[in-house]
Coordinates of C-alpha atoms in Angstrom, one line a residue:
X1 CA 74.4 21.8 14.7
X2 CA 72.4 20.5 11.7
X3 CA 69.4 18.1 12.0
X4 CA 71.7 15.3 10.8
X5 CA 74.4 16.1 13.3
X6 CA 71.8 16.0 16.0
X7 CA 70.7 12.5 14.9
X8 CA 74.2 11.2 15.1
X9 CA 74.2 11.8 18.9
X10 CA 70.6 10.5 19.4
X11 CA 70.3 7.8 22.1
X12 CA 67.4 6.1 23.9
X13 CA 67.6 8.5 26.9
X14 CA 66.3 11.3 24.7
X15 CA 63.0 9.5 24.3
X16 CA 62.8 7.7 27.7
X17 CA 63.6 10.7 29.9
X18 CA 60.9 13.0 31.3
X19 CA 60.3 16.4 32.9
X20 CA 58.7 17.1 36.2
X21 CA 55.0 16.3 35.6
X22 CA 54.0 20.0 35.8
X23 CA 50.4 20.6 35.2
X24 CA 49.6 16.9 35.1
X25 CA 50.6 16.7 38.8
X26 CA 47.1 17.1 40.1
X27 CA 45.3 15.4 37.2
X28 CA 42.8 12.7 38.2
X29 CA 42.9 9.0 37.1
X30 CA 39.9 7.2 35.7
X31 CA 37.0 7.9 33.3
X32 CA 33.7 9.5 34.3
X33 CA 30.9 11.7 32.9
X34 CA 32.2 14.5 35.1
X35 CA 35.6 14.3 33.4
X36 CA 34.0 14.4 29.9
X37 CA 32.0 17.5 30.8
X38 CA 35.2 19.1 32.2
X39 CA 37.1 18.5 29.0
X40 CA 34.3 20.0 26.9
X41 CA 33.9 23.0 29.2
X42 CA 37.7 23.7 29.2
X43 CA 37.7 23.8 25.5
X44 CA 34.5 25.8 25.2
X45 CA 33.0 23.3 22.8
X46 CA 29.7 23.6 21.0
X47 CA 26.8 21.5 22.4
X48 CA 27.0 18.9 19.5
X49 CA 30.5 18.0 20.5
X50 CA 29.6 17.5 24.2
X51 CA 26.7 15.3 23.1
X52 CA 29.1 13.3 20.8
X53 CA 31.5 12.8 23.7
X54 CA 28.7 11.6 26.0
X55 CA 27.3 9.2 23.4
X56 CA 30.9 7.9 22.9
X57 CA 31.3 7.3 26.6
X58 CA 28.1 5.3 26.6
X59 CA 29.5 3.2 23.7
X60 CA 32.7 2.7 25.6
X61 CA 30.8 1.1 28.5
X62 CA 28.7 -1.1 26.1
X63 CA 31.5 -2.4 23.8
X64 CA 33.8 -5.3 24.6
X65 CA 37.5 -5.4 24.3
X66 CA 38.8 -6.9 21.0
X67 CA 39.1 -10.7 21.0
X68 CA 42.1 -10.7 18.7
X69 CA 45.5 -9.0 18.7
X70 CA 47.6 -8.3 21.8
X71 CA 46.8 -9.2 25.4
X72 CA 45.2 -6.2 27.0
X73 CA 44.8 -7.7 30.5
X74 CA 47.7 -5.6 31.7
X75 CA 45.8 -2.3 31.3
X76 CA 44.0 -1.0 34.3
X77 CA 41.7 1.6 32.8
X78 CA 40.9 3.1 36.2
X79 CA 44.6 4.0 36.7
X80 CA 45.0 6.0 33.4
X81 CA 45.1 9.8 33.4
X82 CA 42.7 10.6 30.4
X83 CA 43.2 14.4 30.5
X84 CA 46.0 16.7 31.7
X85 CA 45.9 20.4 30.8
X86 CA 46.7 23.7 32.5
X87 CA 44.0 25.0 34.7
X88 CA 43.9 28.2 32.7
X89 CA 44.1 27.2 29.1
X90 CA 45.5 30.0 26.9
X91 CA 46.0 28.2 23.7
X92 CA 49.2 27.3 21.9
X93 CA 52.2 29.4 21.2
X94 CA 53.0 30.5 17.6
X95 CA 56.5 31.7 18.4
X96 CA 59.0 29.1 19.6
X97 CA 60.4 31.4 22.3
X98 CA 56.9 31.6 23.9
X99 CA 56.7 27.9 24.5
X100 CA 57.2 27.1 28.3
X101 CA 60.9 26.3 29.0
X102 CA 60.5 22.8 30.3
X103 CA 58.3 21.8 27.3
X104 CA 60.6 23.7 24.8
X105 CA 63.6 21.8 26.1
X106 CA 61.8 18.5 25.6
X107 CA 61.1 19.2 22.0
X108 CA 64.5 20.7 21.4
X109 CA 66.1 17.4 22.6
X110 CA 63.8 15.6 20.0
X111 CA 65.1 17.9 17.2
X112 CA 61.7 19.5 16.4
X113 CA 62.6 23.2 15.9
X114 CA 65.7 22.2 13.8
X115 CA 63.5 20.1 11.5
X116 CA 61.0 22.9 11.2
X117 CA 63.6 25.4 10.0
X118 CA 65.2 22.9 7.6
X119 CA 62.5 21.0 5.8
X120 CA 58.9 21.7 7.1
X121 CA 56.1 23.8 5.8
X122 CA 54.5 23.9 9.2
X123 CA 54.8 22.3 12.6
X124 CA 52.6 21.3 15.6
X125 CA 53.8 20.0 18.9
X126 CA 51.5 18.5 21.5
X127 CA 52.4 17.9 25.1
X128 CA 50.2 15.4 27.0
X129 CA 46.6 16.6 26.2
X130 CA 47.1 20.0 24.6
X131 CA 49.1 21.6 21.8
X132 CA 52.0 23.7 23.0
X133 CA 53.1 25.1 19.6
X134 CA 51.6 25.4 16.2
X135 CA 52.7 27.2 13.1
X136 CA 52.2 27.3 9.3
X137 CA 54.5 29.2 7.1
X138 CA 52.9 32.3 5.7
X139 CA 53.4 31.3 2.0
X140 CA 50.9 28.4 2.5
X141 CA 48.5 30.5 4.6
X142 CA 48.1 32.8 1.6
X143 CA 47.1 29.9 -0.6
X144 CA 44.3 29.0 1.8
X145 CA 45.9 26.0 3.5
X146 CA 44.7 25.5 7.1
X147 CA 47.0 23.7 9.5
X148 CA 45.6 24.0 13.0
X149 CA 45.3 22.4 16.4
X150 CA 42.0 20.4 16.4
X151 CA 40.8 22.2 19.5
X152 CA 41.2 25.6 17.7
X153 CA 39.9 24.3 14.4
X154 CA 36.6 23.4 16.2
X155 CA 36.3 27.0 17.3
X156 CA 37.4 28.6 14.0
X157 CA 35.8 26.2 11.4
X158 CA 32.9 24.5 13.3
X159 CA 30.9 23.6 10.2
X160 CA 33.8 22.1 8.4
X161 CA 34.8 20.1 11.4
X162 CA 31.3 18.9 12.1
X163 CA 30.9 17.8 8.5
X164 CA 33.9 15.3 8.7
X165 CA 34.7 14.6 12.4
X166 CA 34.5 10.9 13.2
X167 CA 32.4 10.2 10.0
X168 CA 35.1 7.8 8.8
X169 CA 35.8 6.2 12.2
X170 CA 32.5 6.4 14.1
X171 CA 32.5 5.9 17.8
X172 CA 30.6 2.6 17.5
X173 CA 33.3 1.1 15.3
X174 CA 35.2 -0.5 18.2
X175 CA 35.8 0.0 21.9
X176 CA 38.9 2.2 21.5
X177 CA 37.2 4.4 18.8
X178 CA 34.5 5.0 21.5
X179 CA 37.1 5.8 24.1
X180 CA 38.7 8.2 21.7
X181 CA 35.3 9.9 20.8
X182 CA 34.8 10.5 24.6
X183 CA 38.2 11.9 25.6
X184 CA 39.9 13.1 22.4
X185 CA 42.0 16.2 23.0
X186 CA 44.3 18.2 20.7
X187 CA 45.6 16.8 17.4
X188 CA 45.8 18.2 13.9
X189 CA 43.4 19.7 11.4
X190 CA 44.8 20.0 7.9
X191 CA 42.8 21.4 5.0
X192 CA 44.4 21.8 1.5
X193 CA 42.2 23.7 -0.9
X194 CA 41.4 22.6 -4.5
X195 CA 44.4 22.5 -6.8
X196 CA 47.0 23.6 -4.1
X197 CA 50.1 21.5 -4.0
X198 CA 52.0 21.8 -0.8
X199 CA 55.6 20.8 -1.7
X200 CA 57.1 20.7 1.8
X201 CA 56.0 18.3 4.5
X202 CA 53.8 19.4 7.4
X203 CA 54.7 17.8 10.7
X204 CA 53.1 17.2 14.1
X205 CA 54.9 15.7 17.1
X206 CA 53.0 14.2 20.0
X207 CA 54.8 13.8 23.4
X208 CA 53.4 12.1 26.5
X209 CA 55.2 13.2 29.6
X210 CA 53.1 12.3 32.7
X211 CA 53.2 8.9 34.4
X212 CA 50.2 6.7 33.6
X213 CA 49.2 9.2 30.9
X214 CA 46.7 8.5 28.1
X215 CA 47.0 10.5 24.8
X216 CA 44.0 10.8 22.5
X217 CA 44.9 13.3 19.7
X218 CA 42.5 13.5 16.7
X219 CA 43.9 14.1 13.2
X220 CA 41.5 15.2 10.6
X221 CA 42.8 15.8 7.0
X222 CA 40.9 17.0 4.0
X223 CA 42.6 17.2 0.6
X224 CA 40.4 18.8 -1.9
X225 CA 40.1 18.0 -5.6
X226 CA 43.5 18.0 -7.4
X227 CA 45.4 19.1 -4.3
X228 CA 48.6 17.4 -2.9
X229 CA 50.3 17.3 0.4
X230 CA 52.6 15.3 2.8
X231 CA 52.1 15.1 6.5
X232 CA 54.4 13.5 9.0
X233 CA 53.6 12.4 12.6
X234 CA 56.2 11.6 15.2
X235 CA 55.6 10.5 18.8
X236 CA 57.3 9.4 21.9
X237 CA 56.8 8.9 25.6
X238 CA 59.0 8.5 28.7
X239 CA 59.6 5.3 30.5
X240 CA 58.2 5.1 34.1
X241 CA 57.5 1.4 34.6
X242 CA 53.7 2.0 34.7
X243 CA 51.2 1.6 31.9
X244 CA 50.5 4.4 29.4
X245 CA 47.8 4.3 26.8
X246 CA 47.7 5.9 23.3
X247 CA 44.4 5.7 21.4
X248 CA 44.6 8.4 18.7
X249 CA 42.5 8.6 15.6
X250 CA 43.4 9.7 12.0
X251 CA 40.8 10.4 9.4
X252 CA 41.8 11.4 5.8
X253 CA 39.6 12.4 3.0
X254 CA 41.3 12.4 -0.4
X255 CA 39.1 14.0 -3.1
X256 CA 39.0 13.4 -6.8
X257 CA 42.4 13.6 -8.5
X258 CA 44.2 14.5 -5.2
X259 CA 47.3 12.9 -3.8
X260 CA 48.3 12.7 -0.2
X261 CA 51.1 10.9 1.7
X262 CA 50.9 10.3 5.5
X263 CA 54.1 9.2 7.1
X264 CA 54.6 8.3 10.8
X265 CA 57.3 7.2 13.1
X266 CA 55.7 5.8 16.2
X267 CA 58.3 5.4 18.9
X268 CA 56.4 5.2 22.3
X269 CA 58.2 3.7 25.3
X270 CA 57.8 0.1 26.3
X271 CA 55.3 1.2 29.0
X272 CA 52.8 2.2 26.3
X273 CA 49.9 0.3 24.8
X274 CA 49.6 1.8 21.3
X275 CA 46.0 1.2 20.1
X276 CA 45.7 3.6 17.3
X277 CA 43.1 3.9 14.4
X278 CA 43.9 5.3 11.0
X279 CA 41.6 5.4 8.0
X280 CA 41.4 7.1 4.6
X281 CA 38.7 7.3 1.9
X282 CA 39.8 8.0 -1.7
X283 CA 37.7 9.5 -4.5
X284 CA 38.0 9.1 -8.2
X285 CA 41.6 9.0 -9.5
X286 CA 42.9 10.0 -6.0
X287 CA 46.0 8.6 -4.5
X288 CA 46.7 7.7 -0.8
X289 CA 50.1 6.7 0.4
X290 CA 50.9 5.4 3.9
X291 CA 54.5 5.1 5.1
X292 CA 54.9 4.0 8.7
X293 CA 57.4 2.8 11.2
X294 CA 56.4 1.1 14.5
X295 CA 58.9 0.5 17.3
X296 CA 59.3 1.2 21.0
X297 CA 55.9 0.5 22.4
X298 CA 55.3 -2.6 24.5
X299 CA 52.0 -3.6 22.7
X300 CA 50.8 -2.2 19.4
X301 CA 47.6 -2.8 17.4
X302 CA 47.6 -0.7 14.3
X303 CA 46.2 -1.4 10.8
X304 CA 45.9 1.7 8.6
X305 CA 43.0 1.4 6.2
X306 CA 42.2 2.7 2.8
X307 CA 38.7 2.7 1.3
X308 CA 38.9 3.1 -2.5
X309 CA 35.5 4.4 -3.4
X310 CA 36.2 6.3 -6.6
X311 CA 36.9 4.8 -10.0
X312 CA 40.7 4.7 -10.7
X313 CA 41.7 5.5 -7.1
X314 CA 44.9 4.0 -5.6
X315 CA 46.4 3.2 -2.2
X316 CA 50.0 2.2 -1.3
X317 CA 50.8 1.0 2.1
X318 CA 54.5 0.7 3.2
X319 CA 55.3 -0.3 6.8
X320 CA 58.1 -1.5 9.0
X321 CA 57.9 -2.8 12.5
X322 CA 60.6 -3.8 15.0
X323 CA 59.8 -6.0 18.0
X324 CA 62.5 -6.4 20.7
X325 CA 62.5 -8.1 24.0
X326 CA 59.1 -7.9 25.7
X327 CA 57.4 -6.3 22.7
X328 CA 54.5 -7.4 20.5
X329 CA 53.9 -5.4 17.3
X330 CA 50.6 -6.4 15.9
X331 CA 50.4 -4.4 12.7
X332 CA 49.3 -4.6 9.1
X333 CA 47.0 -2.9 6.6
X334 CA 43.5 -2.9 5.3
X335 CA 42.4 -2.0 1.8
X336 CA 38.7 -2.1 0.7
X337 CA 38.1 -1.8 -3.1
X338 CA 34.6 -0.5 -3.7
X339 CA 34.9 1.1 -7.2
X340 CA 36.1 -0.3 -10.6
X341 CA 39.6 0.0 -11.9
X342 CA 41.1 0.7 -8.4
X343 CA 44.6 -0.5 -7.4
X344 CA 46.6 -1.1 -4.3
X345 CA 50.0 -2.3 -3.0
X346 CA 50.9 -3.4 0.5
X347 CA 54.5 -3.9 1.4
X348 CA 55.4 -4.6 5.0
X349 CA 58.7 -5.6 6.7
X350 CA 59.1 -6.8 10.2
X351 CA 62.2 -7.5 12.4
X352 CA 62.0 -9.6 15.5
X353 CA 64.9 -9.9 18.0
X354 CA 65.5 -10.7 21.7
X355 CA 62.2 -12.7 22.1
X356 CA 60.1 -10.0 20.4
X357 CA 57.0 -10.9 18.4
X358 CA 55.7 -9.4 15.2
X359 CA 52.3 -10.1 13.8
X360 CA 51.2 -9.1 10.3
X361 CA 47.4 -8.8 10.2
X362 CA 45.9 -7.6 7.0
X363 CA 42.6 -7.4 5.1
X364 CA 42.2 -7.1 1.3
X365 CA 38.5 -6.8 0.3
X366 CA 37.1 -6.5 -3.2
X367 CA 33.4 -5.7 -3.2
X368 CA 31.0 -6.8 -5.9
X369 CA 31.2 -4.4 -8.8
X370 CA 34.8 -3.4 -8.3
X371 CA 35.9 -4.9 -11.6
X372 CA 39.4 -4.4 -12.9
X373 CA 40.8 -4.2 -9.4
X374 CA 44.6 -4.8 -9.1
X375 CA 46.3 -5.5 -5.8
X376 CA 49.6 -6.9 -4.7
X377 CA 50.3 -7.7 -1.0
X378 CA 53.7 -8.6 0.3
X379 CA 54.8 -9.1 3.9
X380 CA 58.4 -10.1 4.8
X381 CA 59.7 -10.9 8.2
X382 CA 63.2 -11.2 9.5
X383 CA 63.9 -13.1 12.7
X384 CA 67.3 -12.5 14.3
X385 CA 67.5 -15.2 16.9
X386 CA 65.9 -18.4 18.1
X387 CA 63.7 -16.8 20.8
X388 CA 61.7 -14.4 18.5
X389 CA 58.4 -15.0 16.7
X390 CA 56.7 -13.8 13.6
X391 CA 53.1 -14.6 12.6
X392 CA 51.2 -13.7 9.5
X393 CA 47.4 -13.5 9.2
X394 CA 46.4 -12.2 5.8
X395 CA 42.6 -12.2 5.0
X396 CA 41.3 -11.8 1.4
X397 CA 37.7 -11.4 0.6
X398 CA 37.3 -11.3 -3.2
X399 CA 33.7 -10.9 -4.4
X400 CA 34.5 -10.1 -8.1
X401 CA 35.9 -12.3 -10.9
X402 CA 37.6 -9.7 -13.1
X403 CA 40.4 -8.8 -10.8
X404 CA 44.2 -9.4 -10.5
X405 CA 45.4 -10.2 -6.9
X406 CA 48.8 -11.3 -5.7
X407 CA 50.1 -12.2 -2.3
X408 CA 53.6 -13.0 -1.2
X409 CA 55.0 -13.7 2.2
X410 CA 58.4 -14.7 3.4
X411 CA 60.1 -15.4 6.8
X412 CA 63.8 -15.7 7.1
X413 CA 66.7 -15.7 9.4
X414 CA 70.1 -14.2 9.0
X415 CA 72.4 -17.1 8.0
X416 CA 75.9 -17.7 9.3
X417 CA 77.1 -17.6 5.6
X418 CA 75.8 -14.0 5.2
X419 CA 77.5 -12.8 8.4
X420 CA 80.7 -14.7 7.5
X421 CA 80.8 -13.1 4.0
X422 CA 80.5 -9.5 5.4
X423 CA 82.9 -10.2 8.3
X424 CA 85.4 -11.4 5.7
X425 CA 85.2 -7.9 4.2
X426 CA 86.4 -6.4 7.4
X427 CA 83.1 -5.7 9.2
X428 CA 82.5 -6.6 12.9
X429 CA 79.6 -9.0 13.6
X430 CA 77.5 -6.1 14.9
X431 CA 78.2 -4.0 11.8
X432 CA 77.4 -6.9 9.5
X433 CA 74.1 -7.5 11.3
X434 CA 73.2 -3.8 11.1
X435 CA 74.0 -3.7 7.4
X436 CA 71.7 -6.7 6.7
X437 CA 68.9 -5.1 8.7
X438 CA 69.2 -1.7 7.1
X439 CA 69.2 -3.3 3.6
X440 CA 66.1 -5.3 4.5
X441 CA 64.1 -2.2 5.5
X442 CA 65.6 0.1 2.9
X443 CA 62.6 -0.1 0.4
X444 CA 60.4 1.5 3.0
X445 CA 62.7 3.9 4.8
X446 CA 63.9 5.5 1.6
X447 CA 60.3 6.8 1.1
X448 CA 60.7 9.0 4.2
X449 CA 62.3 12.5 3.9
X450 CA 66.1 12.3 4.5
X451 CA 66.0 13.5 8.1
X452 CA 63.3 11.0 9.0
X453 CA 64.9 8.2 7.2
X454 CA 68.1 8.8 9.1
X455 CA 66.1 9.0 12.4
X456 CA 64.4 5.7 11.6
X457 CA 67.7 4.0 10.8
X458 CA 69.2 5.4 14.1
X459 CA 66.2 4.1 16.1
X460 CA 66.6 0.7 14.6
X461 CA 70.3 0.8 15.4
X462 CA 69.5 1.7 19.0
X463 CA 67.1 -1.3 19.3
X464 CA 69.8 -3.5 17.8
X465 CA 72.4 -2.2 20.3
X466 CA 70.1 -2.8 23.2
X467 CA 69.4 -6.3 22.0
X468 CA 73.1 -7.1 21.5
X469 CA 73.9 -5.6 24.9

């Protein structure tokens, strides 16, 4: 079976199903200093990391919940499992056959090993709080590329991790950054040395399995001068009918003349509150590209951010969100122009159906001195029925005169004429609807590697089928 054959048979049960809870069975709910110390002890962390966790926990108690975005009153933070790991941690497997059978079956259903063999330079697979599998192909190891589980990276490269860890997203930034700083576990560390161009994508897949689980993986990426790379994150969680929480953190450092693309397909279950933070800083003539898809989760707040601090740096943000019945997708992008001659584009597409609600929330900021800035922001929304809602909240802070800024926004519904035209060519109503939706999101989905573009289209189709049913 090829990766594409597998995707043809993909259905929602693949993502919503779960295994027996295994090592999470005896995990405790709630957040405490004792839990923070246990996490740090389990991972044999240096003293500075334990102190960082404890300071972050203090911040978590001090900071208030955000006063914008989705309604968080449905989250009982005392009922969340913040950490679930084997009692005897032995690290991740580097051979697929060494992954525990129940975990291996889960990832095989999701198509992870097949994708690794076909298109990937390296793969990581995290299950609840710890990585189960991690591997980088030898050809890239020889060039000095580091692709590691964050827990292991902290042991093997402590000085490098300490130099960058939560420097771009500090714990005091907001309440969920503080929570992340206290309980983070697992994640990805990627380092591409100066001048090395990794031509195949690297991928990490994050899977929540336990009921009422929280997942807090940390992704730290450093792309040295003149280097290039592409990293893809996928994620999913089963559906239990009780609240789950995801508060990951992504920090990306793109050095002078480097180019990096970060793609993600976030497909949590409707039980999940997805409160993720992603941020990149780009040096002179560097390029940062974000390609993202958000669907599945009940409530999402996610606004990837680029800080253009080097002259001539560039950021491109492409995103698509799908909100179905009972879902609120509060997504968008932030770009902060600090240096002269920087440029950015933001293109987002949202689809609302079955009473779902999409919100575009964006920030474009041009600081004093960032002369010659060029930016174009466009957000389009497609509403498929009378019950659904789409809102747009773009904010622009322009503190320089010598700039070129554009903003476009559109909201539309599928017209009877469009459906009639396609049905007159022999398509059913459902096929016509799917064709219109796929055409709408095509400018973004085509930027994903083929296997992921097909998966994204299939996920959208499943959401459409569910809504039609």
